[in-house]
CSV table of C-alpha atoms and ligand atoms in Angstrom, one decimal:
chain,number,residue,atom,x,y,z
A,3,UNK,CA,154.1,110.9,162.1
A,4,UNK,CA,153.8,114.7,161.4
A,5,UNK,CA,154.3,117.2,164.3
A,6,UNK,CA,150.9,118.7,165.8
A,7,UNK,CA,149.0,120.5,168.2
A,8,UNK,CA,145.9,119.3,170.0
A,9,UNK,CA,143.6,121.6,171.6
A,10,UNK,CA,140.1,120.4,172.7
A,11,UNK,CA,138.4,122.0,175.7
A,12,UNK,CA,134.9,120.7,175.5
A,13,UNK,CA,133.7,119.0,178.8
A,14,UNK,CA,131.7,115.6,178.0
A,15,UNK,CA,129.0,114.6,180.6
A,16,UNK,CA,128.1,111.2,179.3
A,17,UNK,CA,125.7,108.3,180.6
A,18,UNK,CA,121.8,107.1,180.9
A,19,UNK,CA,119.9,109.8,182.8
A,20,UNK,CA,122.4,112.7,182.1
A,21,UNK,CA,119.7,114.8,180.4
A,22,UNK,CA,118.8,115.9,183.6
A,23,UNK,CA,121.9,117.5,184.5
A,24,UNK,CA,120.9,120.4,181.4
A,25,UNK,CA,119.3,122.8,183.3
A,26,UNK,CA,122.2,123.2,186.1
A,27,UNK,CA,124.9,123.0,183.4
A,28,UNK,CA,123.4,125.8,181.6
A,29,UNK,CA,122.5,128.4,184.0
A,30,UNK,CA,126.4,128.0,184.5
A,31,UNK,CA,126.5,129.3,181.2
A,32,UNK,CA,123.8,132.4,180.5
A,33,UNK,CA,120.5,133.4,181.6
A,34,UNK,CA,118.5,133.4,178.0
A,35,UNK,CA,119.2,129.9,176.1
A,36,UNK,CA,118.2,129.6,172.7
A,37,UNK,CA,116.9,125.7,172.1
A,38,UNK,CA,117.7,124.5,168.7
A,39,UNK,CA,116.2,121.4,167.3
A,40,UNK,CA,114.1,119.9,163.9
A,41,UNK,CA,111.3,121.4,162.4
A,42,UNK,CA,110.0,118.0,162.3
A,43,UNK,CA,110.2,117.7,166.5
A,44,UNK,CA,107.0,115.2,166.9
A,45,UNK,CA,109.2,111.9,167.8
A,46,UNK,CA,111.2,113.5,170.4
A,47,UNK,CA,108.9,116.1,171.7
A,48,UNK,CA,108.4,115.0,175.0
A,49,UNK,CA,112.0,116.0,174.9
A,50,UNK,CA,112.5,118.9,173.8
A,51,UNK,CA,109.4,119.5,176.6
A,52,UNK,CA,111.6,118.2,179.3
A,53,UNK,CA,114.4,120.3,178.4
A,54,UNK,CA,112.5,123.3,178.5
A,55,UNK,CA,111.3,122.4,182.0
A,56,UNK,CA,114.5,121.4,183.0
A,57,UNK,CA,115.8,125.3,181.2
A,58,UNK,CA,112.9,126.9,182.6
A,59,UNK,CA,113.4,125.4,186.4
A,60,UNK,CA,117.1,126.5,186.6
A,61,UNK,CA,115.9,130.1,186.3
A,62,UNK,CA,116.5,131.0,182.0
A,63,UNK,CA,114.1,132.4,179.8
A,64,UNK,CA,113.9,129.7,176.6
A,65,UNK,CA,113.8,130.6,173.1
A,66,UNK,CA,112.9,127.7,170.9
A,67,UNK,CA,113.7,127.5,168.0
A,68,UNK,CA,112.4,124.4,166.4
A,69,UNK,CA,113.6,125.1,162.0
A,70,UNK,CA,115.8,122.7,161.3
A,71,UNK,CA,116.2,120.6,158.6
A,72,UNK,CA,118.5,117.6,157.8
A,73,UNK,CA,121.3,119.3,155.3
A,74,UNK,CA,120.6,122.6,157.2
A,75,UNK,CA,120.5,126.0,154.9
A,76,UNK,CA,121.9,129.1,155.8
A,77,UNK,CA,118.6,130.4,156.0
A,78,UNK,CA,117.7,129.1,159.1
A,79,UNK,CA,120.9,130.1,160.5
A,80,UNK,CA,119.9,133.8,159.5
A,81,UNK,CA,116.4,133.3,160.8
A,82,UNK,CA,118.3,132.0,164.1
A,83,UNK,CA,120.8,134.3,164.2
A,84,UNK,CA,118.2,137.8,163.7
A,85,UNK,CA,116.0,135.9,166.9
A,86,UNK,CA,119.1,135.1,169.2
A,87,UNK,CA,119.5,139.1,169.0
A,88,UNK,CA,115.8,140.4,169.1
A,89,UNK,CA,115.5,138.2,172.1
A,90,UNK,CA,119.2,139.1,173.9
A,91,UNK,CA,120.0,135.2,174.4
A,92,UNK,CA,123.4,134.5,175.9
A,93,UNK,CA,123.6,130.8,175.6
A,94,UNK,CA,122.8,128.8,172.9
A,95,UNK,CA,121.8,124.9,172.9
A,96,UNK,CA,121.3,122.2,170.6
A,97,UNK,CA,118.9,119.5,170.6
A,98,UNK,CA,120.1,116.8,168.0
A,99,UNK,CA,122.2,115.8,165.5
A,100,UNK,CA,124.5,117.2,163.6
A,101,UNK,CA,122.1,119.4,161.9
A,102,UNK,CA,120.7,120.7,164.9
A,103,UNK,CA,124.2,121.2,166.6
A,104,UNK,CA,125.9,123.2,163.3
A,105,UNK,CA,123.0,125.8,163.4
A,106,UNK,CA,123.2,126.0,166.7
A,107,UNK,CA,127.3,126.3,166.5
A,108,UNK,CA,127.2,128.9,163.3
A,109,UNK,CA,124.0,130.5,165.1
A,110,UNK,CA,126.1,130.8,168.3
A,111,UNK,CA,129.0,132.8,166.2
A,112,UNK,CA,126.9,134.8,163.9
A,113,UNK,CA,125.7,136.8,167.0
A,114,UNK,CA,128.8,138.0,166.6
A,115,UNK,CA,129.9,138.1,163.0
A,116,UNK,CA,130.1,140.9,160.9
A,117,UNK,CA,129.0,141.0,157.3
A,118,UNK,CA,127.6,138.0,155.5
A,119,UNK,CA,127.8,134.7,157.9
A,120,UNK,CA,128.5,132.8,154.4
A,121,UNK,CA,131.8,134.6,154.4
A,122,UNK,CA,132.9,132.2,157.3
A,123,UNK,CA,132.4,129.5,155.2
A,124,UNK,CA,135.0,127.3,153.6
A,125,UNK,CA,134.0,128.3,149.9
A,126,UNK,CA,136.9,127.3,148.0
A,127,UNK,CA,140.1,125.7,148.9
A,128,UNK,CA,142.6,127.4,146.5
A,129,UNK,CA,143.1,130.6,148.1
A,130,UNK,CA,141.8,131.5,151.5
A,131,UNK,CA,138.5,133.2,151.1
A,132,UNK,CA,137.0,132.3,154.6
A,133,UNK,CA,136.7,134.5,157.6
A,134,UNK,CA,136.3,132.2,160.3
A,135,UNK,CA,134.7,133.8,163.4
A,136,UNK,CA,136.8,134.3,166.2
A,137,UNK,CA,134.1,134.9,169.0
A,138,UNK,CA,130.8,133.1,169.5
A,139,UNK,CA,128.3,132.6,172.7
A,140,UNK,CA,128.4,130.0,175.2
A,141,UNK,CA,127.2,126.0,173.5
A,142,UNK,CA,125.5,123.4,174.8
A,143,UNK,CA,124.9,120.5,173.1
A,144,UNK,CA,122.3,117.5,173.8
A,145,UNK,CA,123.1,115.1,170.9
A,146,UNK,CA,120.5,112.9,170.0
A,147,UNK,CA,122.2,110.8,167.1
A,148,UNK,CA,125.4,109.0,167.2
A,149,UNK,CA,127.4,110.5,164.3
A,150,UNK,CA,128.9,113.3,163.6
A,151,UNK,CA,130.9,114.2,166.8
A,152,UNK,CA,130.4,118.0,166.6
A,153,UNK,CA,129.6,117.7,170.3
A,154,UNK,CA,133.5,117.4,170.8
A,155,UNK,CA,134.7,119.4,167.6
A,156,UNK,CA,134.5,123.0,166.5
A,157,UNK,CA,133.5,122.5,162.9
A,158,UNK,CA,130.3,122.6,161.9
A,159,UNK,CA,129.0,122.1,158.3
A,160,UNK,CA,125.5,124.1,156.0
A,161,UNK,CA,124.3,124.5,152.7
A,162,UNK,CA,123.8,127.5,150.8
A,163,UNK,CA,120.5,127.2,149.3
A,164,UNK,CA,121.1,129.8,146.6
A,165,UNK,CA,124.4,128.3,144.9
A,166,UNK,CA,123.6,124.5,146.2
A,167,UNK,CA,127.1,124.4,148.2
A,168,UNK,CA,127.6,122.7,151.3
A,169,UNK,CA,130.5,123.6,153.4
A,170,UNK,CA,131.8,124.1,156.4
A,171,UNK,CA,133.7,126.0,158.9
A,172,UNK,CA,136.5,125.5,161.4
A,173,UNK,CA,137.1,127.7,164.5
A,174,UNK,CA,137.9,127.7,168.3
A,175,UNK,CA,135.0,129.5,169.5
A,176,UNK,CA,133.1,126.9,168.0
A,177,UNK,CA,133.7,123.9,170.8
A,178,UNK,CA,130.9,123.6,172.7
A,179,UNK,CA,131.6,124.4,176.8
A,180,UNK,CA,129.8,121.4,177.4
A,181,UNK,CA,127.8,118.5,175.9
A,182,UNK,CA,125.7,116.4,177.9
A,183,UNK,CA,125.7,112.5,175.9
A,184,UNK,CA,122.8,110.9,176.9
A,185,UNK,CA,122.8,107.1,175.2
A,186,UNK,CA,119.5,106.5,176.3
A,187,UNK,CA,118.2,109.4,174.0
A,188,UNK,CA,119.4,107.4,170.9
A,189,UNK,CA,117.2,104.5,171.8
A,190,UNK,CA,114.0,105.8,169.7
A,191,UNK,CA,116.3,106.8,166.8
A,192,UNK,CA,114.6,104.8,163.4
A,193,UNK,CA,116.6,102.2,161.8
A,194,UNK,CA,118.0,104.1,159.1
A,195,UNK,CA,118.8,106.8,161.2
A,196,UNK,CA,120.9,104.4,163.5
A,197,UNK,CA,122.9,102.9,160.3
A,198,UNK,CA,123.6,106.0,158.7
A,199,UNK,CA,125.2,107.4,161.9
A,200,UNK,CA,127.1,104.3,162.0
A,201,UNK,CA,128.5,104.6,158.5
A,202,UNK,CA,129.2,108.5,159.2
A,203,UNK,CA,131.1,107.3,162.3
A,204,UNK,CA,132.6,104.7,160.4
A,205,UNK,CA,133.5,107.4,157.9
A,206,UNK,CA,135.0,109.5,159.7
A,207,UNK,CA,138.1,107.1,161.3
A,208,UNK,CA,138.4,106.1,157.3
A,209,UNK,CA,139.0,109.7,156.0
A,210,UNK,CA,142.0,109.5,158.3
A,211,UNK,CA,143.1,106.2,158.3
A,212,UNK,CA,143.1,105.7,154.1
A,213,UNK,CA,144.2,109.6,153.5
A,214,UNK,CA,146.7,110.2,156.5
A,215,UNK,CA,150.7,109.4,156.6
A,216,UNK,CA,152.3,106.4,157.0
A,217,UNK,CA,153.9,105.4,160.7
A,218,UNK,CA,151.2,106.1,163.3
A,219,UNK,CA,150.9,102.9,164.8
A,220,UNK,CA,148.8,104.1,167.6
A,221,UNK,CA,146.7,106.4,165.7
A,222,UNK,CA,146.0,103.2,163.5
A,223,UNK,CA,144.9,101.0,166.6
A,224,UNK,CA,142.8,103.7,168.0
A,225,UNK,CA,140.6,104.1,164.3
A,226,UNK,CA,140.6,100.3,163.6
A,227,UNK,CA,138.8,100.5,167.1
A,228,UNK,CA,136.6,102.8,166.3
A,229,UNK,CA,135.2,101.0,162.9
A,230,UNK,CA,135.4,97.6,164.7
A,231,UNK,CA,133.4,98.9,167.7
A,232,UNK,CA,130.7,100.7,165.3
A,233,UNK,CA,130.8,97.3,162.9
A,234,UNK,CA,130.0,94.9,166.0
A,235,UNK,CA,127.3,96.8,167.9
A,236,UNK,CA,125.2,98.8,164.4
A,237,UNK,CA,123.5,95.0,163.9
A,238,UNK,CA,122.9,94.2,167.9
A,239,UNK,CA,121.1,98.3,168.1
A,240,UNK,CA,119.0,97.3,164.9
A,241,UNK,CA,118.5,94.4,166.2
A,242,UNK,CA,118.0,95.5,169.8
A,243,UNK,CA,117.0,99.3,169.6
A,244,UNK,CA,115.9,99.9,173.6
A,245,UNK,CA,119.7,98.3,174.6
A,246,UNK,CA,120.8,101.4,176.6
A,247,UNK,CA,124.4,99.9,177.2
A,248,UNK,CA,124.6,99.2,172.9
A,249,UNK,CA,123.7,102.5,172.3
A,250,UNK,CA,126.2,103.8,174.9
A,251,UNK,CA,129.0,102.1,172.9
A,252,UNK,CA,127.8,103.5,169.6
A,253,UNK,CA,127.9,107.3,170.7
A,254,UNK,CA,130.9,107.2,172.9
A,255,UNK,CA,132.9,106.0,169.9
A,256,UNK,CA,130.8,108.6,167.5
A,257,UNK,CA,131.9,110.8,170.1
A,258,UNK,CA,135.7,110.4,169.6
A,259,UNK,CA,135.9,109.4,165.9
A,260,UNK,CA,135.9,112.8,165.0
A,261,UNK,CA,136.9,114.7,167.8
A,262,UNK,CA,140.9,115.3,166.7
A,263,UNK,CA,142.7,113.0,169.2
A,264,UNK,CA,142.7,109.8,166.7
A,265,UNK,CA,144.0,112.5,163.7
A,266,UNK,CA,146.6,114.3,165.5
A,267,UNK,CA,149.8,113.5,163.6
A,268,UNK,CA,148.0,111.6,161.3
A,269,UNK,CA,147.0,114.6,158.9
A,270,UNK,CA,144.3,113.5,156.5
A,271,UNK,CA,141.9,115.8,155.0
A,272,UNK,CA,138.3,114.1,154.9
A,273,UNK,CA,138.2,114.3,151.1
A,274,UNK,CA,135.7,111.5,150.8
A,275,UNK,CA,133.5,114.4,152.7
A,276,UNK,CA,134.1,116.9,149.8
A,277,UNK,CA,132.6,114.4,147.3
A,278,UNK,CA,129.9,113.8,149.9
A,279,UNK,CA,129.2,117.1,150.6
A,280,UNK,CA,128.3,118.0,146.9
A,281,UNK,CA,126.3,114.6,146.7
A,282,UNK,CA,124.2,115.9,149.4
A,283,UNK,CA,124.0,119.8,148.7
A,284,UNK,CA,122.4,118.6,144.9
A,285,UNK,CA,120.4,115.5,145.9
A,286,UNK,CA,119.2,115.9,149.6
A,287,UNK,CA,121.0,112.7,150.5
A,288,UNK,CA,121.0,111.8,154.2
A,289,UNK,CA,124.6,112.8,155.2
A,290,UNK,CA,126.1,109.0,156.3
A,291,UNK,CA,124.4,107.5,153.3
A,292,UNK,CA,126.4,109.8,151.3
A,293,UNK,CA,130.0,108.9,152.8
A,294,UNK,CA,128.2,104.8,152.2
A,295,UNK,CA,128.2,105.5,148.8
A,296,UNK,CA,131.3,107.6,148.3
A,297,UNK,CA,133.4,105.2,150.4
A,298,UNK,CA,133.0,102.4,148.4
A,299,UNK,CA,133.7,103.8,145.4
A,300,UNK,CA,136.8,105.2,146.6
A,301,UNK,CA,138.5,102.8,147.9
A,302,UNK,CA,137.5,100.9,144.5
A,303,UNK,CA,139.1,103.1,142.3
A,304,UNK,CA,142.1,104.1,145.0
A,305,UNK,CA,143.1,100.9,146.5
A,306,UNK,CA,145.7,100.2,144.2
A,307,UNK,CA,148.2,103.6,145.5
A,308,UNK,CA,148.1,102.1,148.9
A,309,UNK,CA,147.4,98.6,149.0
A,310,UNK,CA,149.5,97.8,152.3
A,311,UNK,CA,147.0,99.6,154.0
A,312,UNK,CA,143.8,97.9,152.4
A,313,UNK,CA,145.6,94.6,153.3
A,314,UNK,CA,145.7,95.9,157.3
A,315,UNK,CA,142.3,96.9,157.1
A,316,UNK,CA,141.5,93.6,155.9
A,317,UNK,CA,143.7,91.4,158.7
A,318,UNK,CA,143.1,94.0,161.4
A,319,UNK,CA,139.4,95.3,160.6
A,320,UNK,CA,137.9,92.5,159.0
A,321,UNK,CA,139.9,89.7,160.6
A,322,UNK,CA,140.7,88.4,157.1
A,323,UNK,CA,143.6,85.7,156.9
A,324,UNK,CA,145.4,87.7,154.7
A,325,UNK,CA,148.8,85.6,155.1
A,326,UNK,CA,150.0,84.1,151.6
A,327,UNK,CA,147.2,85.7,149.5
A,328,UNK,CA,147.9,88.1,146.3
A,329,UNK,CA,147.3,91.6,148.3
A,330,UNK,CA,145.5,93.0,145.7
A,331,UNK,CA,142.9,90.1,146.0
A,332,UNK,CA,143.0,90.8,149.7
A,333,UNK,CA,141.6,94.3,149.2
A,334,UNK,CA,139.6,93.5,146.5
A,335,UNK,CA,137.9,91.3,149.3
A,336,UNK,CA,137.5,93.3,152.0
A,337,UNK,CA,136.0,96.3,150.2
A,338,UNK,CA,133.5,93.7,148.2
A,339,UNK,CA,132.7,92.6,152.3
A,340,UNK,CA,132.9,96.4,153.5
A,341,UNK,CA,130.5,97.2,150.6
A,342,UNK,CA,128.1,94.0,151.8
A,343,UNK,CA,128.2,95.2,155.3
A,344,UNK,CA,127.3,98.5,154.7
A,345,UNK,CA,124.3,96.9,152.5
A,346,UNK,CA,123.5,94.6,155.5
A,347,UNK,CA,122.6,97.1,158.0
A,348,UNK,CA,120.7,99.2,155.6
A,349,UNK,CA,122.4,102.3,154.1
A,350,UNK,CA,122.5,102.8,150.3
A,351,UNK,CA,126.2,102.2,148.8
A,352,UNK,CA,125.2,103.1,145.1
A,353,UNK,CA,123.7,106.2,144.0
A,354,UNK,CA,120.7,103.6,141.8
A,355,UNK,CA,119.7,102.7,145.1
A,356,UNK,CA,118.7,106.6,146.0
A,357,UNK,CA,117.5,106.4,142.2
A,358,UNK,CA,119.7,109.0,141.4
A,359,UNK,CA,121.2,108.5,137.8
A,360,UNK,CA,124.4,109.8,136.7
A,361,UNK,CA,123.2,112.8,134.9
A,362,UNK,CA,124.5,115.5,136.5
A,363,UNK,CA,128.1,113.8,137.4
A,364,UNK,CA,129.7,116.5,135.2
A,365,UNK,CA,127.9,119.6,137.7
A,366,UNK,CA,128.9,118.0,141.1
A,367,UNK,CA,132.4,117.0,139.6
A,368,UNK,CA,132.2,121.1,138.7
A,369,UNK,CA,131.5,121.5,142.2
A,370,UNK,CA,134.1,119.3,143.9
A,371,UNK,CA,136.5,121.3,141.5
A,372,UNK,CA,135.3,124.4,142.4
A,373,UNK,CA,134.4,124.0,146.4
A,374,UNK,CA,137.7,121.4,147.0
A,375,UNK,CA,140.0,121.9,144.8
A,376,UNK,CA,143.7,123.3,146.2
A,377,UNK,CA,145.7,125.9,144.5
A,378,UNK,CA,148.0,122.4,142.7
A,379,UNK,CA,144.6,121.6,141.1
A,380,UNK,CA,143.8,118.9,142.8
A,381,UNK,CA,141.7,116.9,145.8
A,382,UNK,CA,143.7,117.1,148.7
A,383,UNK,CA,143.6,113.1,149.1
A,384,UNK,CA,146.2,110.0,149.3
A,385,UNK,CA,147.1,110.7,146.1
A,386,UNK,CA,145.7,114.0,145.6
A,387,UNK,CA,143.3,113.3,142.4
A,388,UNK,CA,142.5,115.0,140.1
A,389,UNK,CA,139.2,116.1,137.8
A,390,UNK,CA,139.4,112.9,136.2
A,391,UNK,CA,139.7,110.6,138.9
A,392,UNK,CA,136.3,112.4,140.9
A,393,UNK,CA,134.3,111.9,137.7
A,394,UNK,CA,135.6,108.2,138.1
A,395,UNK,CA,134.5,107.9,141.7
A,396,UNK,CA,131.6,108.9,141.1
A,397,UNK,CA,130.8,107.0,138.1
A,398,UNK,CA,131.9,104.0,139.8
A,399,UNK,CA,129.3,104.8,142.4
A,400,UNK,CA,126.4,104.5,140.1
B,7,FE2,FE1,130.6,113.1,158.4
């Protein structure tokens, strides 16, 4: 296990019915909120209604702002940004996902940035180019979809419309204060919504758990529970979408996948995001159904550097009997029954089913080089890979 430090200072509020508590949480935090949510708002109006009321009740003036887009682009964080200062908001809340919560975090900080807010972007990984913001105003954060945990982390990810990259930034002022987790908001989520979430979720303990160090017994205990707990309870909310207590499972553990506690000492750099990223900043793809598709073919073409592991996901994940067998048929297995339960709850795991065709492989490998790439020349990955082995992931994903 590698030495680290853990700092995470965001308060969680979760349960059925803890929407209500938004309103007293944030006049705690500022007088003026700024409420940012979808541009397509109609299926959870009545929502963003209450909080309003709720805002409105507690005694702050509300500035909606109701732009955003799944894959968010920096030009709604601009647009944000230039009304959070005509209008002198002091606190800034999200109403959700993970698009809506990395305007709103980027928004939050942009108040205060100087100069171009791309410039706080991770742009390029072999030298440091970033600025990252050091001060930001107060967050509050209403998630809506189980996924991404930004409502525990102080990342936050956006696209650049003009050069088609999608990035992200990392920075303390970025936690939220507070985030109220309100399962029962996640009930009238759309299938596909619910099984991409999953597979983000899912994603996220596998960045870690296939691309971090060896000897972290507990670490590896606490993200095998994290997939298992998404893989048993995506199928009963499909099947089951009003189940309150299913739900609750699904974001408390969406929650904490990416939160920093299940990583620390684990290291790990979520390079299956980079190749996601570009997958989505070319072709729109929905962000989990990205990490499906990338997922599978990673582990396809990397399974053989660390097949030990793909043999303990397969015993401990998959509940394989894996005793006696030829481990490279083991992993071979579990990936073929990874890739068939992705499938099964609905997410793409092959770029033909999002009729995308492999003709622009060489641009996004281009951009994975260009975006991800460290100063050795390489992905930053378990093994670090190089240009040749991206174009291979990807072409396996086909
Ligand atoms: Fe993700």
């Amino acid at each position: 296990m590698e030495n680290f430090e853990l700092y995470n200072p965001v308060k969680i509020i979760f349960g059925p019915g803890e929407v209500s508590k938004t309103g007293e949480e944030a006049a705690k935090l500022g007088k003026k909120a700024m409420v940012v949510s979808y541009h397509e708002h109609d299926f959870f109006i009545d929502l963003l209604k209450s909080v309003e009321s709720m805002l409105t009740a507690a005694g702050l003036g509300v500035v909606p702002f109701y732009e955003v887009t799944a894959n968010p682009l920096m030009g709604q964080v601009d647009a944000a940004v230039r009304k959070c200062k005509d209008e002198d908001v002091d606190v800034v809340i999200a109403v959700g996902g993970g698009s809506a919560m990395d305007v709103a975090k980027i928004t939050a900080a942009g108040v205060h940035y100087q100069g171009d807010l791309w410039e706080m972007i991770v742009s390029r990984h072999d030298e440091e180019v970033a600025e990252p913001p050091e001060k930001a105003l107060p967050l509050l954060m209403v998630p809506t979809l189980p996924a991404t945990s930004s409502e525990m982390n102080c990342g936050a990810v956006v696209t650049n419309e003009r050069t088609r990259e999608k990035s992200y930034v990392f920075a303390e002022c970025l936690y939220p204060t507070v985030s109220i987790v309100d399962p029962s908001l996640t009930c009238s989520l759309p299938p596909y919504q619910t099984a991409c979430g999953a597979a983000d979720t899912i994603s996220h303990a596998m960045e870690t758990y296939l691309n971090g160090v060896d000897d972290t017994p507990l670490q590896d205990r606490f993200l095998e529970g994290v997939i298992t707990t998404i893989m048993e309870n995506v199928g009963k909310a499909l099947e089951d979408p009003n189940n309150v207590k299913i739900r609750a499972h699904l974001q408390w553990t969406s929650v904490l996948a990416w939160n920093g506690w299940f990583a620390a000492g684990v290291g790990g750099w979520a390079p299956m995001h980079q190749l996601g990223h570009v997958l989505s900043a070319r072709h729109d793809v929905t962000h989990g159904a990205s990490l499906a598709i990338v997922m599978v073919a990673w582990m396809k073409h990397l399974y053989e550097y660390r097949i030990e592991r793909y043999v303990q996901f397969a015993d401990r994940i998959l509940g394989m009997d894996v005793n006696g067998k030829d481990p490279d048929a083991v992993a071979q297995s579990a990936i073929d029954q990874f890739d068939s339960f992705l499938k099964g709850i609905g997410v793409p795991t092959r770029l033909s089913d999002l009729q995308i065709s492999g003709d622009d492989i060489d641009a996004m490998v281009d951009d994975v080089v260009r975006i991800s790439f460290g100063p050795d020349g390489k992905l930053n990955s378990r093994p670090p890979i190089d240009r040749e082995q991206v174009k291979t992931i990807y072409n396996l994903a086909l």
